[in-house]
Coordinates of C-alpha atoms and ligand atoms in Angstrom, one line a residue:
M1 CA 303.1 -46.1 -36.1
T2 CA 304.7 -48.1 -33.7
S3 CA 306.5 -51.1 -34.0
I4 CA 304.4 -54.1 -31.8
D5 CA 308.1 -55.6 -31.0
N6 CA 309.0 -52.9 -28.6
H7 CA 306.3 -52.9 -27.0
I8 CA 306.5 -56.9 -26.6
L9 CA 310.4 -56.6 -26.0
S10 CA 309.8 -54.1 -22.9
F11 CA 307.1 -55.9 -21.6
S12 CA 309.3 -59.1 -21.3
E13 CA 311.5 -57.4 -19.8
G14 CA 309.8 -56.7 -17.1
V15 CA 308.8 -53.2 -17.3
S16 CA 307.0 -51.8 -14.2
I17 CA 303.4 -51.2 -14.3
P18 CA 302.5 -47.4 -13.1
Q19 CA 300.5 -47.7 -9.6
A20 CA 297.0 -46.2 -11.3
P21 CA 295.7 -42.9 -9.8
P22 CA 292.4 -42.9 -7.3
E23 CA 290.1 -42.2 -9.9
F24 CA 291.9 -44.0 -12.9
K25 CA 289.2 -46.3 -14.8
S26 CA 290.0 -49.8 -16.5
G27 CA 288.2 -52.9 -17.6
F28 CA 288.1 -55.6 -19.8
I29 CA 285.3 -54.8 -22.9
G30 CA 284.2 -57.8 -25.3
I31 CA 283.6 -57.4 -28.9
I32 CA 280.7 -59.5 -29.5
G33 CA 278.8 -60.2 -32.9
R34 CA 277.9 -61.9 -36.4
P35 CA 280.9 -62.4 -38.3
N36 CA 281.7 -59.4 -40.6
V37 CA 280.2 -56.9 -38.7
G38 CA 283.6 -55.1 -38.8
K39 CA 284.7 -56.4 -35.2
S40 CA 288.4 -56.3 -35.9
T41 CA 288.8 -53.2 -37.7
L42 CA 287.2 -51.7 -34.5
M43 CA 289.8 -53.1 -33.0
N44 CA 292.5 -52.0 -34.7
Q45 CA 290.9 -48.6 -35.2
L46 CA 290.6 -47.8 -31.5
V47 CA 294.1 -49.5 -30.3
G48 CA 295.6 -47.2 -33.8
Q49 CA 297.6 -50.9 -35.1
K50 CA 296.7 -53.2 -37.1
I51 CA 297.0 -56.2 -34.4
A52 CA 293.6 -58.0 -35.7
I53 CA 292.8 -59.2 -39.0
T54 CA 290.0 -58.4 -41.4
S55 CA 288.6 -59.5 -44.7
P56 CA 285.5 -59.1 -46.3
V57 CA 285.4 -63.3 -45.7
A58 CA 283.4 -64.3 -42.6
Q59 CA 285.4 -66.0 -39.5
T60 CA 288.0 -64.6 -40.1
T61 CA 289.3 -64.5 -36.4
R62 CA 289.5 -67.2 -34.3
N63 CA 291.6 -67.4 -31.5
R64 CA 290.8 -64.5 -28.9
L65 CA 292.7 -61.7 -28.6
R66 CA 293.4 -58.6 -26.9
G67 CA 293.7 -54.7 -27.9
I68 CA 294.6 -52.1 -25.1
V69 CA 294.1 -49.2 -24.9
T70 CA 295.6 -46.5 -22.6
T71 CA 294.2 -42.7 -21.7
P72 CA 295.2 -40.3 -18.9
D73 CA 291.8 -41.8 -17.2
A74 CA 291.8 -45.3 -18.3
Q75 CA 292.5 -48.8 -19.7
L76 CA 290.2 -50.1 -22.0
I77 CA 291.2 -54.2 -22.9
F78 CA 289.5 -54.9 -26.2
V79 CA 288.9 -58.5 -26.6
D80 CA 288.4 -59.7 -30.5
T81 CA 285.9 -62.8 -30.4
P82 CA 285.1 -64.6 -33.3
G83 CA 281.9 -64.1 -34.8
I84 CA 278.9 -66.3 -33.5
H85 CA 277.3 -68.2 -35.6
K86 CA 275.8 -71.5 -35.3
P87 CA 278.2 -74.7 -35.3
H88 CA 278.6 -77.2 -37.7
H89 CA 282.1 -78.7 -36.6
Q90 CA 284.9 -78.9 -34.1
L91 CA 286.3 -75.9 -34.7
G92 CA 282.4 -73.7 -35.1
E93 CA 281.9 -75.0 -31.6
V94 CA 284.8 -74.2 -30.4
L95 CA 284.1 -70.7 -31.7
V96 CA 281.1 -70.1 -30.1
R97 CA 282.0 -72.1 -26.9
N98 CA 284.8 -69.0 -26.7
A99 CA 282.5 -66.2 -27.4
T100 CA 280.1 -67.7 -24.7
I101 CA 283.3 -67.7 -22.2
A102 CA 284.1 -64.3 -23.5
I103 CA 280.6 -62.7 -22.5
D104 CA 280.5 -64.0 -19.4
S105 CA 284.9 -63.1 -18.2
V106 CA 284.2 -59.3 -19.3
D107 CA 283.2 -56.1 -17.6
V108 CA 281.3 -54.4 -20.5
V109 CA 279.9 -56.4 -23.9
L110 CA 279.9 -53.9 -26.8
F111 CA 277.4 -55.9 -28.9
V112 CA 278.0 -54.5 -32.7
V113 CA 275.7 -54.7 -35.3
D114 CA 276.4 -54.1 -38.8
G115 CA 274.1 -51.0 -39.8
T116 CA 273.9 -51.1 -43.0
V117 CA 271.6 -54.4 -43.1
A118 CA 268.4 -54.6 -40.8
C119 CA 268.6 -56.6 -37.7
G120 CA 268.5 -60.6 -38.6
A121 CA 268.2 -64.0 -37.3
G122 CA 272.2 -63.9 -36.6
D123 CA 272.0 -60.8 -34.4
R124 CA 268.9 -62.5 -32.7
F125 CA 270.8 -65.7 -32.3
I126 CA 273.1 -63.1 -30.2
A127 CA 270.7 -60.9 -28.3
D128 CA 269.7 -64.3 -26.7
L129 CA 273.3 -65.8 -25.6
L130 CA 273.9 -62.1 -23.8
I131 CA 270.2 -61.5 -21.4
N132 CA 271.3 -64.7 -20.2
S133 CA 274.0 -63.2 -18.9
K134 CA 274.7 -60.6 -16.2
T135 CA 277.7 -58.1 -18.3
P136 CA 275.8 -54.9 -19.1
V137 CA 275.7 -54.7 -23.1
I138 CA 276.0 -51.4 -25.1
A139 CA 275.0 -51.7 -28.9
G140 CA 277.6 -50.8 -31.5
I141 CA 276.0 -49.8 -34.5
N142 CA 278.9 -50.0 -36.9
K143 CA 279.1 -48.9 -40.6
I144 CA 277.7 -45.6 -40.7
D145 CA 279.7 -44.1 -43.4
Q146 CA 278.0 -46.4 -45.9
Q147 CA 274.2 -44.9 -46.6
P148 CA 271.6 -47.9 -47.0
A149 CA 268.6 -47.9 -48.9
N150 CA 266.4 -48.1 -46.3
P151 CA 268.2 -46.4 -43.2
Q152 CA 264.8 -45.9 -41.6
N153 CA 263.9 -49.2 -41.6
I154 CA 267.6 -50.8 -40.6
N155 CA 267.1 -48.6 -37.5
E156 CA 264.0 -49.4 -36.3
S157 CA 264.7 -52.8 -35.8
Y158 CA 267.9 -52.2 -34.2
Q159 CA 266.4 -49.4 -31.5
Q160 CA 263.9 -52.3 -30.8
M161 CA 266.1 -54.6 -30.1
A162 CA 268.1 -52.1 -27.9
D163 CA 264.7 -50.7 -26.4
A164 CA 263.6 -54.4 -25.3
H165 CA 266.8 -54.5 -23.4
Q166 CA 267.6 -51.5 -22.0
W167 CA 270.9 -51.7 -24.0
P168 CA 271.9 -47.9 -24.7
T169 CA 273.0 -47.4 -28.5
V170 CA 276.1 -46.0 -29.8
K171 CA 276.6 -45.1 -33.9
F172 CA 280.4 -45.3 -35.6
S173 CA 282.1 -46.2 -38.7
A174 CA 284.8 -48.4 -37.7
M175 CA 286.4 -47.8 -40.8
T176 CA 286.9 -44.2 -40.6
G177 CA 286.8 -43.8 -37.4
A178 CA 284.0 -41.7 -37.3
E179 CA 282.1 -41.4 -33.7
L180 CA 284.5 -43.7 -32.3
P181 CA 285.8 -40.4 -28.9
Q182 CA 282.0 -41.0 -27.8
L183 CA 282.3 -44.5 -28.2
Q184 CA 285.5 -44.7 -26.1
T185 CA 284.0 -42.4 -23.6
L186 CA 280.3 -43.9 -23.4
L187 CA 282.6 -47.3 -22.5
I188 CA 285.0 -45.8 -20.0
E189 CA 281.3 -43.9 -18.0
N190 CA 280.5 -48.4 -17.8
L191 CA 284.0 -49.5 -16.6
D192 CA 284.8 -49.1 -12.6
H193 CA 287.4 -47.6 -10.9
G194 CA 290.8 -50.3 -10.8
P195 CA 294.5 -50.8 -12.0
F196 CA 296.3 -50.8 -14.7
Y197 CA 296.6 -54.5 -15.9
Y198 CA 299.1 -54.2 -18.6
P199 CA 302.0 -51.3 -19.2
P200 CA 300.4 -48.2 -20.8
D201 CA 302.2 -48.8 -24.0
L202 CA 301.1 -52.3 -25.1
V203 CA 298.6 -52.3 -28.0
T204 CA 298.3 -56.1 -27.8
D205 CA 298.5 -59.7 -25.2
Q206 CA 300.1 -62.1 -28.0
P207 CA 303.0 -62.8 -29.1
E208 CA 304.6 -61.0 -32.6
R209 CA 304.7 -64.9 -34.1
F210 CA 301.2 -65.2 -33.5
I211 CA 300.2 -61.9 -35.4
M212 CA 302.8 -62.9 -38.4
G213 CA 300.6 -65.9 -38.2
E214 CA 297.9 -64.3 -38.4
L215 CA 298.8 -61.9 -41.4
I216 CA 300.0 -64.8 -44.0
R217 CA 296.5 -66.1 -43.2
E218 CA 295.0 -63.3 -43.6
Q219 CA 296.5 -62.5 -47.5
I220 CA 295.5 -66.5 -47.9
L221 CA 291.8 -65.0 -47.3
L222 CA 292.4 -62.3 -49.3
L223 CA 293.9 -64.0 -52.3
T224 CA 292.6 -67.5 -52.2
R225 CA 288.2 -68.3 -53.0
E226 CA 286.4 -70.1 -50.9
E227 CA 287.3 -73.4 -50.2
V228 CA 290.8 -72.7 -48.8
P229 CA 290.5 -70.3 -46.2
H230 CA 288.6 -72.0 -44.1
S231 CA 290.3 -75.1 -43.6
V232 CA 293.9 -73.4 -42.9
A233 CA 296.4 -73.2 -39.7
I234 CA 299.9 -71.4 -39.8
A235 CA 302.4 -72.5 -37.6
I236 CA 305.6 -70.4 -37.3
D237 CA 308.3 -72.4 -37.3
K238 CA 311.1 -70.4 -36.8
V239 CA 312.0 -67.1 -36.5
E240 CA 316.0 -65.7 -37.1
E241 CA 317.1 -62.5 -36.4
T242 CA 320.3 -60.8 -37.6
P243 CA 320.8 -57.4 -37.2
A244 CA 320.5 -57.0 -41.4
I245 CA 317.4 -58.9 -41.3
T246 CA 314.7 -61.6 -39.9
R247 CA 314.2 -64.8 -41.2
V248 CA 310.7 -66.3 -40.8
M249 CA 310.0 -70.1 -41.6
A250 CA 306.5 -70.9 -41.4
T251 CA 303.9 -73.7 -42.5
I252 CA 300.4 -73.4 -44.2
H253 CA 298.4 -76.2 -42.7
V254 CA 295.6 -77.2 -45.1
E255 CA 293.0 -80.1 -44.9
R256 CA 293.7 -81.5 -48.8
D257 CA 295.9 -82.0 -51.5
S258 CA 293.1 -80.0 -54.0
Q259 CA 294.1 -77.0 -51.6
K260 CA 297.2 -77.7 -51.4
G261 CA 297.5 -77.2 -54.8
I262 CA 295.5 -73.9 -55.3
L263 CA 297.4 -72.3 -52.8
I264 CA 300.8 -73.4 -54.9
G265 CA 299.1 -72.1 -57.5
K266 CA 300.7 -72.4 -61.5
G267 CA 304.2 -72.8 -60.6
G268 CA 304.4 -71.8 -57.3
S269 CA 302.7 -68.3 -58.3
M270 CA 299.9 -68.0 -55.5
L271 CA 301.9 -69.3 -53.1
K272 CA 304.6 -66.7 -53.9
A273 CA 302.0 -64.0 -54.1
I274 CA 301.3 -64.6 -50.8
G275 CA 303.9 -64.4 -49.5
S276 CA 304.8 -61.1 -50.9
A277 CA 302.1 -59.6 -49.9
A278 CA 302.6 -61.3 -46.0
R279 CA 306.0 -60.3 -45.9
E280 CA 305.2 -56.7 -46.7
Q281 CA 303.1 -56.9 -44.0
I282 CA 305.3 -58.5 -41.5
Q283 CA 307.8 -55.7 -42.1
K284 CA 305.5 -53.0 -40.9
L285 CA 305.0 -55.1 -37.7
I286 CA 308.3 -55.5 -36.9
S287 CA 309.9 -52.0 -38.6
G288 CA 312.8 -54.3 -40.5
K289 CA 313.3 -56.4 -43.3
V290 CA 311.8 -59.6 -43.3
Y291 CA 312.7 -63.0 -45.4
L292 CA 309.6 -65.3 -45.7
E293 CA 309.6 -68.7 -46.6
L294 CA 305.9 -70.7 -46.7
F295 CA 306.1 -74.0 -46.8
V296 CA 302.5 -76.1 -47.3
K297 CA 301.5 -79.4 -45.8
V298 CA 298.5 -81.5 -45.5
Q299 CA 297.0 -82.4 -42.4
P300 CA 293.4 -84.2 -43.1
K301 CA 290.9 -83.2 -40.8
W302 CA 292.8 -80.9 -38.7
R303 CA 289.7 -78.8 -38.1
H304 CA 288.1 -81.7 -36.4
S305 CA 291.0 -82.8 -34.0
R306 CA 290.7 -80.6 -30.9
V307 CA 294.7 -82.4 -30.3
R308 CA 295.4 -81.0 -33.6
L309 CA 294.1 -77.6 -33.0
A310 CA 295.9 -77.4 -29.3
E311 CA 298.9 -78.3 -31.4
L312 CA 298.8 -75.5 -34.2
G313 CA 298.2 -73.0 -31.4
Y314 CA 294.4 -72.8 -31.1
R315 CA 292.9 -71.9 -28.0
V316 CA 290.8 -74.8 -27.2
E317 CA 289.1 -73.9 -23.8
E318 CA 287.2 -76.5 -21.7
Ligands
GDP1 P1 284.6 -59.2 -38.3 O1 284.7 -60.3 -38.7 O2 283.3 -58.5 -37.4 O3 286.0 -59.2 -37.5 O4 284.6 -58.0 -39.3 P2 286.4 -57.1 -39.9 O5 286.4 -56.0 -39.3 O6 286.6 -58.5 -40.5 O7 285.3 -56.8 -41.2 C1 284.8 -57.4 -42.0 C2 284.2 -56.3 -42.7 O8 283.3 -55.1 -43.1 C3 285.9 -55.8 -44.1 O9 285.8 -55.8 -45.3 C4 285.8 -54.5 -43.5 O10 286.5 -53.6 -44.4 C5 284.4 -54.1 -43.4 N1 284.0 -52.9 -42.7 C6 284.1 -53.0 -41.0 N2 283.9 -51.3 -40.5 C7 283.1 -51.0 -41.8 C8 282.8 -50.0 -41.6 O11 282.9 -48.9 -40.8 N3 282.9 -49.6 -42.6 C9 282.3 -49.9 -44.1 N4 282.4 -49.4 -45.1 N5 282.8 -51.1 -43.1 C10 283.6 -51.6 -42.7
MG2 MG1 286.9 -60.2 -36.9

């Protein structure tokens, strides 16, 4: 595993982007789908490194995150999007709006569905969004490593949807990597000739601080339940690098005192567990020793405030 740190450093130091050969293909691929179908898992598997956080809890991914795959013949830039669903509050609206923008601003849409359950209302909601756009669509049926009880019905439900719009389909497992080379070939076939958009060794466009925050949020999603996860936002306050250790100070913003209580836990046990698990992940990210200090702060109703969303680093697109 290579360190994202190095890639980002070399990028900011202005390593030149090579001239693409004439037959080189490149473009942006939007990974679209309802929550929990495996979009982030897919992106991590394709780029060969964990840049997007994943979890069994829906709505894990908030910001748009790009994952970059460069082969001798092509550069594919994957845009991970939040799962699309009907909005309930300000953050939900931002999520859907950003996903809609993502559909229109990419060269190809990879519409990911969960092959262990039949096509449902959530998938059809997205299919309707997609037919309003001119972007070509490929339907990707994920989780083929899991054998469902009634594969015939499930297959037919997705085939019907794909046939109705003449979308090519491809089946794979984001988790095991099975059939992903085939997916990649099909995606490259659907791209036009183009330049290198990023240096060939870069795997993501996001700064390391952002990914650190996401790794902390991931542990909160994994270790706490229900109430807390959707109302946290992480701010990385300070990163101090010394040759021996990297010190990271971060604040976890929550909406209510009760959530703060859950996050801190009995005698600080929960915060300690979150901190030590996140610290291990961040150590892998930067390939070095990390000291992580976490604070918890109550920030009432941050989800409803666009200003707060922007302050906490969420892109609120107009
Ligand atoms: P997203 O919300 O679409 O980004 O979904 P995630 O990538 O966060 O994945 C949601 C859940 O599905 C996680 O628990 C993953 O481990 C699981 N998952 C993703 N891809 C696969 C797969 O190919 N097979 C199986 N069995 N589970 C998967
Ligand atoms: Mg995701």
